Amino acid sequence: MNIRVIYQDITKIGRIADAIVNAANETLSGGGGVDGAIHRAAGPLLLEECRTLNGCKPGEAKATKAYSLDNKYIIHTVGPRYYSDPNPSLTLYNCYINCLKLADELGLESIAFPSISTGAFGYPIKEAVKICCQALHDYKPKTLKNIYLCIYPDINNLRVFEEAFKI
Ligand code: APR
């Protein structure tokens, strides 16, 4: 798998990513940060479909259509709340792995991730990037070829990801 770290609003990556990943919460009813940006860009039909999914557990992943976004799917995952999850590193690892697995099940060739849990959920960026690295290293892809890590808007987060993934 090719892995690229890019400074990019994930809602504007366009069709180079078959799927974009949403850093959601268990209700899948929208929120701030990436969640808010994706729901605003996709439009109200996204929330209607999310309401049929019966929520999402931390570490799991569920797919919806992308509606007004240029992508084929949005893959919603719920990261760990760093200060209350009993095992935040395992939950975060599972987020990345389960999004990759779901993208392969859908036969996708490319997926874009935000920096899951490092905003409202408080995961320290350096630790979170190590978990992301480990998951992408461990995963054996089927159809997936291109992974984009869309880091935005925090330049410090970008530097940490670039350092960790320097090819
Ligand atoms: N594109 C890419 N990355 C973004 C964007 C965007 N448009 N907007 C924010 N980010 C970055 C944040 O700067 C942060 O580094 O995504 C990372 C994840 O931050 P959050 O969106 O706060 O997600 P998270 O920490 O996983 O918390 C999820 O926040 O928005 C609510 O409903 C959501 O309850 C859930 C919680």
Short mmCIF file of C-alpha atoms and ligand atoms in Angstrom, two decimals:
data_model
loop_
_atom_site.label_atom_id
_atom_site.label_comp_id
_atom_site.label_asym_id
_atom_site.label_seq_id
_atom_site.Cartn_x
_atom_site.Cartn_y
_atom_site.Cartn_z
CA MET A 1 0.00 0.00 0.00
CA ASN A 2 1.20 3.50 -0.85
CA ILE A 3 0.82 5.80 2.15
CA ARG A 4 0.83 9.58 1.66
CA VAL A 5 0.61 12.27 4.32
CA ILE A 6 -1.08 15.37 2.89
CA TYR A 7 -2.08 18.75 4.30
CA GLN A 8 -5.71 18.66 3.19
CA ASP A 9 -9.26 19.23 4.38
CA ILE A 10 -10.59 15.67 4.02
CA THR A 11 -13.88 16.97 2.56
CA LYS A 12 -11.92 18.43 -0.34
CA ILE A 13 -9.69 15.50 -1.27
CA GLY A 14 -12.00 14.60 -4.16
CA ARG A 15 -12.28 11.37 -6.07
CA ILE A 16 -8.65 10.28 -5.62
CA ALA A 17 -10.07 8.72 -2.43
CA ASP A 18 -12.79 6.11 -3.02
CA ALA A 19 -13.72 6.56 0.66
CA ILE A 20 -13.08 9.18 3.29
CA VAL A 21 -13.12 8.26 6.97
CA ASN A 22 -15.23 10.22 9.43
CA ALA A 23 -14.08 10.58 13.07
CA ALA A 24 -17.59 10.21 14.48
CA ASN A 25 -19.19 9.48 17.84
CA GLU A 26 -21.31 6.49 18.90
CA THR A 27 -24.60 8.11 17.91
CA LEU A 28 -23.49 8.80 14.29
CA SER A 29 -25.62 11.93 14.49
CA GLY A 30 -22.87 14.41 13.56
CA GLY A 31 -20.83 16.77 15.69
CA GLY A 32 -17.97 19.21 15.35
CA GLY A 33 -14.49 18.79 13.83
CA VAL A 34 -14.21 16.32 10.96
CA ASP A 35 -17.70 14.97 11.71
CA GLY A 36 -19.25 18.41 11.33
CA ALA A 37 -17.25 19.20 8.19
CA ILE A 38 -18.22 15.93 6.51
CA HIS A 39 -21.91 16.25 7.36
CA ARG A 40 -21.97 19.85 6.10
CA ALA A 41 -20.25 18.88 2.85
CA ALA A 42 -22.26 15.68 2.25
CA GLY A 43 -25.63 17.27 2.99
CA PRO A 44 -28.67 16.25 5.05
CA LEU A 45 -29.21 12.87 3.37
CA LEU A 46 -26.08 11.64 5.15
CA LEU A 47 -27.69 12.10 8.56
CA GLU A 48 -30.82 10.32 7.32
CA GLU A 49 -28.76 7.26 6.34
CA CYS A 50 -26.73 7.42 9.56
CA ARG A 51 -29.96 7.22 11.53
CA THR A 52 -30.63 3.78 9.97
CA LEU A 53 -27.30 2.36 11.19
CA ASN A 54 -28.14 2.07 14.90
CA GLY A 55 -24.96 3.84 15.99
CA CYS A 56 -21.36 2.60 16.00
CA LYS A 57 -19.22 1.22 18.84
CA PRO A 58 -15.75 2.65 19.53
CA GLY A 59 -13.22 0.87 17.30
CA GLU A 60 -15.83 -0.26 14.78
CA ALA A 61 -16.54 1.08 11.28
CA LYS A 62 -19.71 1.51 9.22
CA ALA A 63 -20.10 2.78 5.63
CA THR A 64 -22.61 5.14 4.06
CA LYS A 65 -22.95 6.76 0.68
CA ALA A 66 -21.09 10.05 0.27
CA TYR A 67 -23.98 12.08 -1.22
CA SER A 68 -22.76 15.58 -2.25
CA LEU A 69 -19.12 14.60 -1.68
CA ASP A 70 -17.06 13.34 -4.66
CA ASN A 71 -16.16 10.06 -2.95
CA LYS A 72 -17.91 6.69 -3.30
CA TYR A 73 -18.34 6.10 0.43
CA ILE A 74 -17.91 7.66 3.84
CA ILE A 75 -16.59 5.18 6.39
CA HIS A 76 -17.62 6.24 9.88
CA THR A 77 -15.51 5.13 12.82
CA VAL A 78 -15.58 6.05 16.48
CA GLY A 79 -12.21 6.64 18.09
CA PRO A 80 -11.40 6.27 21.80
CA ARG A 81 -12.06 9.06 24.25
CA TYR A 82 -8.46 9.12 25.46
CA TYR A 83 -9.19 9.83 29.13
CA SER A 84 -12.09 7.42 29.59
CA ASP A 85 -11.55 4.51 27.20
CA PRO A 86 -10.20 1.52 29.20
CA ASN A 87 -7.77 0.67 26.39
CA PRO A 88 -7.48 3.68 24.07
CA SER A 89 -4.53 2.36 22.06
CA LEU A 90 -6.38 -0.87 21.20
CA THR A 91 -9.56 1.02 20.30
CA LEU A 92 -7.64 3.42 18.04
CA TYR A 93 -5.74 0.52 16.41
CA ASN A 94 -9.08 -1.20 15.74
CA CYS A 95 -10.47 1.97 14.16
CA TYR A 96 -7.74 1.97 11.52
CA ILE A 97 -7.83 -1.79 10.94
CA ASN A 98 -11.65 -1.98 10.72
CA CYS A 99 -11.83 0.96 8.29
CA LEU A 100 -9.22 -0.75 6.08
CA LYS A 101 -11.06 -4.09 6.29
CA LEU A 102 -14.37 -2.44 5.36
CA ALA A 103 -12.77 -0.60 2.43
CA ASP A 104 -11.39 -3.92 1.14
CA GLU A 105 -14.80 -5.59 1.62
CA LEU A 106 -16.25 -2.82 -0.56
CA GLY A 107 -13.52 -3.48 -3.15
CA LEU A 108 -12.06 0.01 -2.83
CA GLU A 109 -8.59 0.99 -4.04
CA SER A 110 -8.09 4.14 -1.98
CA ILE A 111 -9.08 5.60 1.38
CA ALA A 112 -8.39 8.86 3.22
CA PHE A 113 -8.10 9.06 6.99
CA PRO A 114 -8.18 12.08 9.29
CA SER A 115 -6.15 11.96 12.48
CA ILE A 116 -8.71 9.98 14.46
CA SER A 117 -9.29 10.92 18.14
CA THR A 118 -6.60 13.64 18.27
CA GLY A 119 -9.13 16.51 18.46
CA ALA A 120 -12.14 16.53 20.79
CA PHE A 121 -11.31 13.01 22.00
CA GLY A 122 -7.95 14.20 23.31
CA TYR A 123 -5.55 11.52 22.07
CA PRO A 124 -1.98 12.86 22.28
CA ILE A 125 -0.80 13.24 18.67
CA LYS A 126 2.58 11.49 19.01
CA GLU A 127 1.01 8.39 20.60
CA ALA A 128 -1.86 8.39 18.11
CA VAL A 129 0.49 8.52 15.12
CA LYS A 130 2.44 5.52 16.45
CA ILE A 131 -0.83 3.52 16.60
CA CYS A 132 -1.76 4.63 13.08
CA CYS A 133 1.67 3.59 11.82
CA GLN A 134 1.45 0.19 13.50
CA ALA A 135 -2.02 -0.53 12.10
CA LEU A 136 -1.09 0.45 8.54
CA HIS A 137 2.09 -1.63 8.84
CA ASP A 138 0.21 -4.68 10.14
CA TYR A 139 -2.68 -4.61 7.67
CA LYS A 140 -2.51 -6.90 4.62
CA PRO A 141 -4.58 -5.22 1.87
CA LYS A 142 -6.75 -6.97 -0.73
CA THR A 143 -7.89 -4.29 -3.22
CA LEU A 144 -6.56 -1.24 -1.34
CA LYS A 145 -3.60 0.43 -3.02
CA ASN A 146 -3.52 4.07 -1.82
CA ILE A 147 -3.89 5.43 1.70
CA TYR A 148 -4.07 9.19 2.27
CA LEU A 149 -3.55 10.62 5.73
CA CYS A 150 -5.33 13.95 5.48
CA ILE A 151 -3.87 16.07 8.24
CA TYR A 152 -5.60 19.43 8.70
CA PRO A 153 -5.60 22.22 9.86
CA ASP A 154 -2.87 21.79 12.55
CA ILE A 155 0.62 22.09 11.04
CA ASN A 156 2.20 20.50 14.13
CA ASN A 157 0.10 17.38 13.59
CA LEU A 158 1.25 17.35 9.96
CA ARG A 159 4.91 17.43 11.05
CA VAL A 160 4.37 14.52 13.47
CA PHE A 161 2.71 12.40 10.77
CA GLU A 162 5.38 13.33 8.17
CA GLU A 163 8.12 12.39 10.61
CA ALA A 164 6.48 9.05 11.43
CA PHE A 165 5.80 8.14 7.79
CA LYS A 166 8.90 9.58 6.19
CA ILE A 167 9.46 7.28 3.32
N1 APR B 1 -10.15 17.51 7.47
C1 APR B 1 -9.17 16.78 8.07
N2 APR B 1 -8.92 16.81 9.40
C2 APR B 1 -9.71 17.62 10.16
C3 APR B 1 -10.76 18.40 9.62
C4 APR B 1 -10.97 18.31 8.20
N3 APR B 1 -11.95 19.01 7.59
N4 APR B 1 -11.37 19.08 10.64
C5 APR B 1 -10.70 18.76 11.78
N5 APR B 1 -9.70 17.88 11.50
C6 APR B 1 -8.74 17.26 12.43
C7 APR B 1 -8.66 17.85 13.81
O1 APR B 1 -7.81 19.00 13.80
C8 APR B 1 -8.05 16.69 14.59
O2 APR B 1 -6.64 16.67 14.42
O3 APR B 1 -9.18 15.91 12.67
C9 APR B 1 -8.64 15.46 13.92
C10 APR B 1 -9.76 14.78 14.70
O4 APR B 1 -10.45 15.76 15.47
P1 APR B 1 -12.04 15.68 15.73
O5 APR B 1 -12.76 16.00 14.49
O6 APR B 1 -12.29 16.51 16.95
O7 APR B 1 -12.31 14.13 16.04
P2 APR B 1 -12.04 13.28 17.36
O8 APR B 1 -10.90 13.80 18.15
O9 APR B 1 -12.00 11.86 16.86
O10 APR B 1 -13.36 13.51 18.23
C11 APR B 1 -14.57 12.99 17.72
O11 APR B 1 -15.68 15.09 17.96
O12 APR B 1 -16.67 16.18 16.20
C12 APR B 1 -16.92 15.36 17.28
O13 APR B 1 -18.86 14.08 16.66
C13 APR B 1 -17.46 14.02 16.87
O14 APR B 1 -17.97 13.36 19.10
C14 APR B 1 -17.06 13.19 18.04
C15 APR B 1 -15.69 13.74 18.42
#
